[in-house]
CSV table of C-alpha atoms in Angstrom, one decimal:
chain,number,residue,atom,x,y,z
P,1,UNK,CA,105.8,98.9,134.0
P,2,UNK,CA,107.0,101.7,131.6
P,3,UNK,CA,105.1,105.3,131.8
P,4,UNK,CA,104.5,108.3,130.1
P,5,UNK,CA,104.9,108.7,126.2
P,6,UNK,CA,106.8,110.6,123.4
P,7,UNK,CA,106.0,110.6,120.0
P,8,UNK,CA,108.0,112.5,117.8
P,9,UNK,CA,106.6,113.7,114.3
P,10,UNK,CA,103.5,115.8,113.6
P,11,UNK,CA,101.9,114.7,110.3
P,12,UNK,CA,99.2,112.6,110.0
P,13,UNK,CA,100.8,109.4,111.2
P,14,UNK,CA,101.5,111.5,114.4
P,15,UNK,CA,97.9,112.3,114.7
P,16,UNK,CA,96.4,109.1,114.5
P,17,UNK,CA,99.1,107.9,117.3
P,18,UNK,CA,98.1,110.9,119.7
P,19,UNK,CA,94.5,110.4,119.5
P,20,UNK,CA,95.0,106.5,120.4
P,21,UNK,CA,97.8,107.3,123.1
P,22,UNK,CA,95.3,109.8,124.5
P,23,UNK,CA,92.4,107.2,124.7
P,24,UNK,CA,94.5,104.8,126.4
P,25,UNK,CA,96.1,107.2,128.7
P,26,UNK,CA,95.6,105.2,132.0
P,27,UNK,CA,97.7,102.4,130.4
P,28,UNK,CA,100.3,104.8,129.0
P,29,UNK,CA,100.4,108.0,131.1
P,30,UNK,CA,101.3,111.4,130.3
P,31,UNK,CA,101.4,112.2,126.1
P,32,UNK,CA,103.9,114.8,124.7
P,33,UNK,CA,104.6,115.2,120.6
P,34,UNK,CA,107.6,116.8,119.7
P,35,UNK,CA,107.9,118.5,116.1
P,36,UNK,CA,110.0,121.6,114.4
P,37,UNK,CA,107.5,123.1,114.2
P,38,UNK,CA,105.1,123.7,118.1
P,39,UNK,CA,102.0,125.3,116.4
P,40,UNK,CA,101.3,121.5,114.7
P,41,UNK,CA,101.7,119.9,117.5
P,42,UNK,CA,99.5,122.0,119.5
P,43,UNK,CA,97.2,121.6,116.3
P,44,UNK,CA,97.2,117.5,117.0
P,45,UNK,CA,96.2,118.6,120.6
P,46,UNK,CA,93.5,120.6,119.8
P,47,UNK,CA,92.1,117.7,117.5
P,48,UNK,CA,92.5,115.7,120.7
P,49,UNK,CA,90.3,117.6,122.8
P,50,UNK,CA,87.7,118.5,119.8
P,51,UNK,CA,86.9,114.8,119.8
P,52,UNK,CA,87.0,114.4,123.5
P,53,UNK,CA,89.5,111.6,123.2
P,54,UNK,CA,91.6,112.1,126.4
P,55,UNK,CA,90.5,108.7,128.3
P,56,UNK,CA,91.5,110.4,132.0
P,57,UNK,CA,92.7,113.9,132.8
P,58,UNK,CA,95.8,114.1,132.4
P,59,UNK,CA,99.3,115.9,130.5
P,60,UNK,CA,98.9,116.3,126.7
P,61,UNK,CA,101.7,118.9,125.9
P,62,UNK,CA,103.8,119.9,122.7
P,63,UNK,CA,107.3,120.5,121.8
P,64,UNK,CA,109.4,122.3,119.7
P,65,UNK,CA,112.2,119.9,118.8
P,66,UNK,CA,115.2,119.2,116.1
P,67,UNK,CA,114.9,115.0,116.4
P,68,UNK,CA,118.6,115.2,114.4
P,69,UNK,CA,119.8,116.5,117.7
P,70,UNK,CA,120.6,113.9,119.8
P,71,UNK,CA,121.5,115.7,123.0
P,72,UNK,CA,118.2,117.9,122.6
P,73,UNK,CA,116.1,114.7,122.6
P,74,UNK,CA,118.1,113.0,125.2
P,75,UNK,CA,117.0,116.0,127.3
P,76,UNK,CA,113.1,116.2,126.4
P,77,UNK,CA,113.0,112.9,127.5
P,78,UNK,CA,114.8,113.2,130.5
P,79,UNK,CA,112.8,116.6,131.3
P,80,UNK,CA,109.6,114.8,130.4
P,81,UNK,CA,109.6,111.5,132.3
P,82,UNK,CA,109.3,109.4,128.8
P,83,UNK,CA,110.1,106.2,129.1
P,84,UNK,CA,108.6,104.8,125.6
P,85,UNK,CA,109.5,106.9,122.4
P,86,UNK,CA,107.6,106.7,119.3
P,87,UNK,CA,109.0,107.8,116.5
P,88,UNK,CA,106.9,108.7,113.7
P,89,UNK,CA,108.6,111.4,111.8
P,90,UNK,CA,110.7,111.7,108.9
P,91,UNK,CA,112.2,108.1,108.3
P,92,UNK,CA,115.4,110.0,108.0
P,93,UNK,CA,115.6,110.9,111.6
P,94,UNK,CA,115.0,107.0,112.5
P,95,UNK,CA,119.3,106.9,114.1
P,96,UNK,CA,119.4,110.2,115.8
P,97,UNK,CA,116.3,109.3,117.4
P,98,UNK,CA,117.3,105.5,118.1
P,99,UNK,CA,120.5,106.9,119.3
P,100,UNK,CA,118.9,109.4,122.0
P,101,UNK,CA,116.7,106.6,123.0
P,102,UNK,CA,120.2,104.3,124.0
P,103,UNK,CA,121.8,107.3,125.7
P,104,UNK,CA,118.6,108.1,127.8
P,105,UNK,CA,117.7,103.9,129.0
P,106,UNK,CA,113.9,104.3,126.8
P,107,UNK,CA,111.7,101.9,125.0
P,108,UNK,CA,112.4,103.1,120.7
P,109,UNK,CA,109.4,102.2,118.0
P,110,UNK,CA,109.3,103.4,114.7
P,111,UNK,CA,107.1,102.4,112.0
P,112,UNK,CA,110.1,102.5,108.2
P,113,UNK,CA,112.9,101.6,107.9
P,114,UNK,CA,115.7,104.5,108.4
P,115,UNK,CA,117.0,106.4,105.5
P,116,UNK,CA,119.6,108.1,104.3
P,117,UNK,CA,118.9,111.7,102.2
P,118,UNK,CA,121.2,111.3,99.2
P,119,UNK,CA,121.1,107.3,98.9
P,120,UNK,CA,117.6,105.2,97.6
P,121,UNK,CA,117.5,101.6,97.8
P,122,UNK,CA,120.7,100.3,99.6
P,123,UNK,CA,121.9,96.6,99.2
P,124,UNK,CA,119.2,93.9,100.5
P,125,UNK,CA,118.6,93.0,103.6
P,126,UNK,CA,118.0,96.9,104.1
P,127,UNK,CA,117.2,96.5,108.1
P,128,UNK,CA,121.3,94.9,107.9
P,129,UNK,CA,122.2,98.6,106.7
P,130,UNK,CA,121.7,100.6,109.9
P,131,UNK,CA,119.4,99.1,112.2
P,132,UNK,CA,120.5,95.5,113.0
P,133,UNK,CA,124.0,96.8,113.1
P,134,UNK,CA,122.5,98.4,117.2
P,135,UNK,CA,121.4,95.1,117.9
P,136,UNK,CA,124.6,94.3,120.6
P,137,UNK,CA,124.4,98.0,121.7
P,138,UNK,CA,120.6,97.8,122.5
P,139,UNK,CA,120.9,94.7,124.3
P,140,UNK,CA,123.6,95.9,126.1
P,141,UNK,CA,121.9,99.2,127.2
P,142,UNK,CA,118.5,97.2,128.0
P,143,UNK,CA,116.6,99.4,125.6
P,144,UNK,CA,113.8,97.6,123.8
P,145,UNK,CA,114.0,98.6,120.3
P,146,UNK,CA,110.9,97.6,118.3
P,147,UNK,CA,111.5,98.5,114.2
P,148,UNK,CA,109.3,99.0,111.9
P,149,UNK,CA,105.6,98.8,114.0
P,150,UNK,CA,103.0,100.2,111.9
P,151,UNK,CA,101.0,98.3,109.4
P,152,UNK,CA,102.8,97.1,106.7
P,153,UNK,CA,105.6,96.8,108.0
P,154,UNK,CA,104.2,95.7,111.0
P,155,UNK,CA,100.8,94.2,111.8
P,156,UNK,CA,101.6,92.2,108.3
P,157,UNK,CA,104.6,91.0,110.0
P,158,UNK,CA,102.1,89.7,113.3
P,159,UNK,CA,100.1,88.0,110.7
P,160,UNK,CA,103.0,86.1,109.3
P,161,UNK,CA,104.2,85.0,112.8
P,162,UNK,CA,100.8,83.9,113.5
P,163,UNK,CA,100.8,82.0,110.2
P,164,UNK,CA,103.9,80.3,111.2
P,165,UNK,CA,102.2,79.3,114.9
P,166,UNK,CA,98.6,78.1,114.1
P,167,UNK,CA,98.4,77.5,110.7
P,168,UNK,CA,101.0,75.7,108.8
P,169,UNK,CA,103.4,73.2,109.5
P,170,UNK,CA,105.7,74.3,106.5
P,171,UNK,CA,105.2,77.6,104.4
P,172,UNK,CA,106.2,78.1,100.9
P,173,UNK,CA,105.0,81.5,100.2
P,174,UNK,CA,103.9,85.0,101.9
P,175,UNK,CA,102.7,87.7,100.0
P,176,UNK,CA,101.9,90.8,101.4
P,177,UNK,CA,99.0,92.5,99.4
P,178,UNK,CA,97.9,96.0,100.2
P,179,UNK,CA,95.3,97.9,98.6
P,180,UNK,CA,93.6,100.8,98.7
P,181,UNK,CA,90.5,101.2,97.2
P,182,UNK,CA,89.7,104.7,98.2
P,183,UNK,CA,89.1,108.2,96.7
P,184,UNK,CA,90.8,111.5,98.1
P,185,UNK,CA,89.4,113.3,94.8
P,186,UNK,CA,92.3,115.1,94.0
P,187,UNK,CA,94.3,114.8,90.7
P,188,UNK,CA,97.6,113.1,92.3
P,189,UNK,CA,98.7,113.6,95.9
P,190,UNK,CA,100.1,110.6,97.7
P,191,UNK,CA,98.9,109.6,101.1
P,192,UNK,CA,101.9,109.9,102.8
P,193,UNK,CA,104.9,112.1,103.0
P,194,UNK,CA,105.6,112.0,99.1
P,195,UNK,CA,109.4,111.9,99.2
P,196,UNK,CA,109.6,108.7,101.3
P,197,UNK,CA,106.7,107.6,98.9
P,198,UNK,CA,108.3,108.3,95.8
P,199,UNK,CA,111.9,107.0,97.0
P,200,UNK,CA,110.4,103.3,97.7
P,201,UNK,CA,109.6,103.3,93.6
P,202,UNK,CA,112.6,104.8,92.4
P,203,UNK,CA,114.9,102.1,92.8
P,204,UNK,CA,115.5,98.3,92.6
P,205,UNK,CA,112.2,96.5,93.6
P,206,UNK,CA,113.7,93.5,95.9
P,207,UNK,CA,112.0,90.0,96.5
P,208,UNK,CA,112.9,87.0,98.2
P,209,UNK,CA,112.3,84.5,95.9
P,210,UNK,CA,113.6,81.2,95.9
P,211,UNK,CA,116.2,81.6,99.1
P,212,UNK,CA,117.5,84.8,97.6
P,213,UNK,CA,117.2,88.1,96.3
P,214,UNK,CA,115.2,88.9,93.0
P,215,UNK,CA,115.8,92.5,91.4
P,216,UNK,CA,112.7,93.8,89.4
P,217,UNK,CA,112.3,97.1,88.1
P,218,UNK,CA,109.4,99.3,89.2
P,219,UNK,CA,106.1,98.3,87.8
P,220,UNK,CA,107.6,95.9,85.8
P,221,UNK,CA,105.7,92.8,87.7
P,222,UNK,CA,102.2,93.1,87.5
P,223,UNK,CA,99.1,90.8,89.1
P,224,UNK,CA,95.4,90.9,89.7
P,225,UNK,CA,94.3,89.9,93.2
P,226,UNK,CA,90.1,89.7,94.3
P,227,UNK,CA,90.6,90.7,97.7
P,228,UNK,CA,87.8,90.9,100.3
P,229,UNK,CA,85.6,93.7,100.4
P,230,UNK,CA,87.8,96.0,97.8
P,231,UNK,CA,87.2,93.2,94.6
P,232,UNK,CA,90.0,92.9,92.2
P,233,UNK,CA,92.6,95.3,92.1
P,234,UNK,CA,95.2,95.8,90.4
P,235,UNK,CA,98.8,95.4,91.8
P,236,UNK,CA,102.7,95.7,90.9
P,237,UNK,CA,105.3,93.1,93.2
P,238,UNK,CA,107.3,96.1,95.1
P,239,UNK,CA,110.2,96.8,97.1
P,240,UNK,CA,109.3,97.1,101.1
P,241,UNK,CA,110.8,97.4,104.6
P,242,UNK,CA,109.4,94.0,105.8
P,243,UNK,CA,110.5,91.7,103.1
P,244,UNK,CA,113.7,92.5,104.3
P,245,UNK,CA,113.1,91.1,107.8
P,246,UNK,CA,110.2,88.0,107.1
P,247,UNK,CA,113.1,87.0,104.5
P,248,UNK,CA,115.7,86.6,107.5
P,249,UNK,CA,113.7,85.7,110.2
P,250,UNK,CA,111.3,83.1,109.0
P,251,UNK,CA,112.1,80.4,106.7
P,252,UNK,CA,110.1,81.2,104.1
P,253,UNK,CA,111.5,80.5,100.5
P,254,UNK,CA,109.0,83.4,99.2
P,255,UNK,CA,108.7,86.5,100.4
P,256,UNK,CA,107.0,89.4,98.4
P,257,UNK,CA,105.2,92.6,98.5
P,258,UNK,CA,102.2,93.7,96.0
P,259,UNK,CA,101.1,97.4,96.0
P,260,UNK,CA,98.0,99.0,94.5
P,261,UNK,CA,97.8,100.9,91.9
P,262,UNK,CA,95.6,102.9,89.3
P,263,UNK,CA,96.5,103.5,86.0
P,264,UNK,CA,96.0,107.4,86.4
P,265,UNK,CA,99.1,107.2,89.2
P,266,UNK,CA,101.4,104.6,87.3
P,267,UNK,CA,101.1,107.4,84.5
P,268,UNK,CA,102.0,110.4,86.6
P,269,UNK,CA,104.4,108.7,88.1
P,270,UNK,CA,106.2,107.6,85.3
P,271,UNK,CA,106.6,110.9,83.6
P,272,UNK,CA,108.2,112.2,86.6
P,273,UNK,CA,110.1,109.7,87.1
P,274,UNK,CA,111.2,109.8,83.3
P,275,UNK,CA,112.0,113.4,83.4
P,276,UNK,CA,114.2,113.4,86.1
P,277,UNK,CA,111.8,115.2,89.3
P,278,UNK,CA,111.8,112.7,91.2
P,279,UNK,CA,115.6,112.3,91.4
P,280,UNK,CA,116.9,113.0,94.9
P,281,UNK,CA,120.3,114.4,93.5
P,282,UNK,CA,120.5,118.0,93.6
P,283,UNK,CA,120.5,120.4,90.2
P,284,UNK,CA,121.0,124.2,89.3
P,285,UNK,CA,118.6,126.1,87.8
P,286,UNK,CA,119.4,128.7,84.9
P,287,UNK,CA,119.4,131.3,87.9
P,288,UNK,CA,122.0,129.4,89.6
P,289,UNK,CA,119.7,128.3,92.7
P,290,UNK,CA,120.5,124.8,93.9
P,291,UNK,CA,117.1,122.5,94.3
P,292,UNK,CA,116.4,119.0,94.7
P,293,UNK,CA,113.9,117.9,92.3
P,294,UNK,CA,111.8,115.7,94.5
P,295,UNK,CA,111.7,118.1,97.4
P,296,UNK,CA,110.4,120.1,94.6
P,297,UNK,CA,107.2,118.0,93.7
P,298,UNK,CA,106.8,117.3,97.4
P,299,UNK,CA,106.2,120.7,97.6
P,300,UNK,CA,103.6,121.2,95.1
P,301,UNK,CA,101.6,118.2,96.3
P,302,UNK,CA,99.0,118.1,98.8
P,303,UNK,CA,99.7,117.6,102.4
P,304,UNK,CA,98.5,114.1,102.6
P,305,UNK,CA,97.0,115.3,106.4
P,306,UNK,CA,94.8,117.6,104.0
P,307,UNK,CA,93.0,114.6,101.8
P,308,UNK,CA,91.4,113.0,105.4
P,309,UNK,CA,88.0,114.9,105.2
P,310,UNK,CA,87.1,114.0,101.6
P,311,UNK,CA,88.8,110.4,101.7
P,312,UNK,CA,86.3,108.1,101.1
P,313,UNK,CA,86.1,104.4,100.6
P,314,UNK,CA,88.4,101.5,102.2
P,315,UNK,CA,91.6,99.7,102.2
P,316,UNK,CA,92.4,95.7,102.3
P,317,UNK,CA,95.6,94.7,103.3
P,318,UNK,CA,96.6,91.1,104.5
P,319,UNK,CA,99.0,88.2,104.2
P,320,UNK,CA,98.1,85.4,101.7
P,321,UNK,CA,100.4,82.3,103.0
P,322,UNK,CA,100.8,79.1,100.7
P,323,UNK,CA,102.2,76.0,102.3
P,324,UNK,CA,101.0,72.8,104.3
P,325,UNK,CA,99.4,71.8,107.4
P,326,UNK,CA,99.5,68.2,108.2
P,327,UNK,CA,101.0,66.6,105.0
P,328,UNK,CA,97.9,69.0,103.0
P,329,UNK,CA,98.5,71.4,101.2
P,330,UNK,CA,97.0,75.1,103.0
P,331,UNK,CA,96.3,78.6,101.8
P,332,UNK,CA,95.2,81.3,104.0
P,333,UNK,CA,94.7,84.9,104.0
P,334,UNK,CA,95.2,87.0,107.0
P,335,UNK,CA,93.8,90.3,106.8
P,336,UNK,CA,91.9,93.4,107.7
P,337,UNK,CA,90.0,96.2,106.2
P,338,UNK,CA,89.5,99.8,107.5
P,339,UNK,CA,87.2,102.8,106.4
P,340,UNK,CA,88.7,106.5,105.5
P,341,UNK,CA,85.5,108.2,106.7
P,342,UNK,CA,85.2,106.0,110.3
P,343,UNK,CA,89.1,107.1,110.6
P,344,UNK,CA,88.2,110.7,109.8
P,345,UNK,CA,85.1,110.8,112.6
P,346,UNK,CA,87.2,109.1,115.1
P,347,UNK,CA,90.5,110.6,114.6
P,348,UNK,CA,90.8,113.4,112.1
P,349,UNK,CA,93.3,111.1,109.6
P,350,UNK,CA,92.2,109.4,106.6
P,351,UNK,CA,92.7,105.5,106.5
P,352,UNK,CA,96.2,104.9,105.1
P,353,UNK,CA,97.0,106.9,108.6
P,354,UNK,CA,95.2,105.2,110.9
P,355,UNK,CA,96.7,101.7,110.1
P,356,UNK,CA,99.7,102.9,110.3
P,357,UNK,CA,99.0,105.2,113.4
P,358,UNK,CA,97.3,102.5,115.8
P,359,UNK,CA,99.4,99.7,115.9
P,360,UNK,CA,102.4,101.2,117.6
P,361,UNK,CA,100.5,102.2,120.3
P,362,UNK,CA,99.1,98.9,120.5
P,363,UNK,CA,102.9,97.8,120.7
P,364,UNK,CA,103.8,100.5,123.6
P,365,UNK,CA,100.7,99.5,125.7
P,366,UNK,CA,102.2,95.8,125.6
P,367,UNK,CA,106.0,97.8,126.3
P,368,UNK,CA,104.3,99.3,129.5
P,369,UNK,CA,102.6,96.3,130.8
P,370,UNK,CA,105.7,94.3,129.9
P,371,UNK,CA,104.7,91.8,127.4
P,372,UNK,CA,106.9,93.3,124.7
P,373,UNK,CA,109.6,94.9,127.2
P,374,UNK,CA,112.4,92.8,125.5
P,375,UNK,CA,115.1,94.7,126.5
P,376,UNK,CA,116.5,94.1,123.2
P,377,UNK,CA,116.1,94.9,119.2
P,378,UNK,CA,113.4,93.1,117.7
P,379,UNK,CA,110.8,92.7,114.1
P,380,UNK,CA,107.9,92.2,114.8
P,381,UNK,CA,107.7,88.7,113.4
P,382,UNK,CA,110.3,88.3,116.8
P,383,UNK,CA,107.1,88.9,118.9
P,384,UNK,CA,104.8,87.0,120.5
P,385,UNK,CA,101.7,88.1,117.9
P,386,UNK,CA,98.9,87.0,120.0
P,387,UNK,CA,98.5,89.6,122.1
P,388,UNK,CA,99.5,92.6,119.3
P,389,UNK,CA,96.5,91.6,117.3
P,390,UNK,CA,94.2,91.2,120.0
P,391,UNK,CA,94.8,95.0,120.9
P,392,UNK,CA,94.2,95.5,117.6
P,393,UNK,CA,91.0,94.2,117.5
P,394,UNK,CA,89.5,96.6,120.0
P,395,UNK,CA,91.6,99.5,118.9
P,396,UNK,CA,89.8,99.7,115.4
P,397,UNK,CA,91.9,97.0,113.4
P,398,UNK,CA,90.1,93.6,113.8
P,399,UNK,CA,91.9,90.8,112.0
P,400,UNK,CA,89.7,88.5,109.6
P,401,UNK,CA,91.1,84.9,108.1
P,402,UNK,CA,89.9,83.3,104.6
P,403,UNK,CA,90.7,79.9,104.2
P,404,UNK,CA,88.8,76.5,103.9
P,405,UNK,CA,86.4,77.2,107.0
P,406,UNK,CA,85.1,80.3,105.3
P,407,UNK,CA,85.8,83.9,105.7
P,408,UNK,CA,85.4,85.2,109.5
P,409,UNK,CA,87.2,87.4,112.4
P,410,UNK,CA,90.0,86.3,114.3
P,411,UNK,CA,89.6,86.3,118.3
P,412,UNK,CA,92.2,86.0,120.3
P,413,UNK,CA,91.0,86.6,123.7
């Protein structure tokens, strides 16, 4: 059994991650979040307590913290009593933090892939770049080492696996739709941090396509899918963390990822992109002040914490796997819908958020109780998926199937 929690990041992933943690603090223990900045981390406790979502009485504290500094986190963990990290912040602090969690003997999760500040869009398979180079070491140290558990990556990567057990004998194709059909009613903001956002469309879109790697330009491959609930919507093939592990670990001959997207943000984008402020190469202004253009537009966009209370409408994001099931030919979607406004009441976070904020605490409750303490690195798709997604389903993300029996939830109890 593994006790008491970190999590590391204040935005609005963080918040959706404390509020669960909190409710299911007899499982997981005493809850401390650790930003730069103290005041919005005490803001995320606050929230906590406004909604009454502390399960048991118990320790809910803050922390000022530089996560780049390895020897500071070493010692908030030791100081603490952590034993499971989860690391939610900047996706450029993912190896600092990994690192401290080695040095210390803890449980790691993060939910994206780590990045580097002056590179986009290394050389496929991305996870081979940083993290699966820690494997031995991990192993070595007995530190379970869980990447990329949020939604997508993440809870898409449980579907596949489950794919791969129940339903299919041989699988030709996964792809990985996600949509969101909802309305934050502001004129462009993105709903997460906005350089990470923009950096996934700025370079080389990779697919697995055939047994190998396909290189596609940004909004270059487009398709209309009629997903549940959300209707047709319209989607362009893009480059994501988890077809860079589904690719490698499963022997699927098609892997791909399709993103939503409205006209209005494909036009926005694009003149940002064509005019050079979304570049993460530094420039000087006529007054000679150094400035990086996308840290720039990040900071004239909206926080994407700020869009939860006006968010409205859902998302639909699921796995649609192609292949066979005794000698016939099978297609089934695996997938789930969630509600900005039922996020909002319950957690303070609009929906993009709260998929990404529940699932990891799904994965440390099965860390503490053992069921995931692999005392090694893992994907998800690595896991035994079962018992991920049947958390899930009474943590606010119920899993539904559509194939030839009709369109129904998934129970896994």
């Amino acid at each position: 059994m593994k006790k008491n929690v970190l999590i590391i990041g204040a935005g609005g992933v963080a918040q959706v991650v404390a509020h669960k943690c909190a409710q299911h603090n007899d499982v997981l223990g005493d809850i401390h979040i650790a930003s730069r900045t103290a005041e919005k981390c005490q803001k995320i406790i606050d929230s906590i307590h406004e909604k009454k979502n502390l399960k048991n009485a118990g320790v809910l504290e803050g922390h000022a913290l530089d996560a780049t500094d390895i020897d500071a986190t070493v010692a908030l963990i030791k100081k603490t009593g952590c034993e499971i990290v989860i690391n939610v912040g900047s996706a450029f602090i993912n190896m600092p933090v990994m690192s401290a969690c080695i040095k210390a003997g803890v449980a790691y999760l993060d939910t994206a892939i780590h990045e580097e500040q002056d590179k986009i869009c290394e050389t496929p398979p991305w996870y081979a770049n940083y993290e699966w180079k820690r494997r031995e070491e991990c192993e070595k140290a007995g530190v379970t080492a869980i990447l990329g558990v949020g939604f997508d990556p993440g809870v898409v990567n449980a579907y596949a696996k489950l794919a791969v057990e129940d339903y299919f004998d041989k699988i030709d194709s996964i792809d990985i739709i996600d949509i969101n059909a909802g309305s934050h009613g502001k004129y462009f903001a993105t709903n997460f941090d906005p350089e990470i956002n923009f950096r996934e469309f700025t370079g080389t879109v990779y697919s697995w396509q055939n047994n190998a790697w396909q290189e596609n330009r940004m909004f270059e491959v487009k398709k209309i899918w009629d997903m549940p609930v959300v209707g047709e919507s319209q989607t362009f093939m893009t480059g994501h963390d988890e077809v860079h592990s589904l690719s490698q670990n499963l022997d699927v001959p098609n892997v791909r990822f399709w993103m939503g997207f409205g006209d209005h943000y494909v036009n926005v984008f694009t003149v940002l992109n064509n005019i050079g402020l979304l570049s993460e190469k530094p420039v000087t202004t006529a007054e000679g002040l150094e400035v990086v253009p996308l840290k720039v537009v990040k900071a004239c966009l909206p926080d994407p914490s700020s869009l939860a209370p006006d968010y409205t409408g859902k998302t639909c994001i699921g796995d649609l796997v192609k292949g066979s099931k005794d000698g016939k030919e099978t297609e089934v979607l695996i997938y789930n819908v969630a509600d900005h406004k039922d996020a909002y009441e319950e957690v303070g976070s609009q929906g993009i958020s709260y998929t990404a904020g529940v699932p990891p605490v799904a994965a440390a409750m099965l860390i503490a109780t053992g069921e995931w303490d692999v005392k090694k690195m893992a994907n998800v798709e690595e896991l035994p998926s079962k018992p991920f997604l049947n958390l899930l389903n009474n943590m606010g993300l119920p899993t539904r199937i559509k194939d030839a029996n009709g369109d129904r939830a998934l129970d896994f109890a």
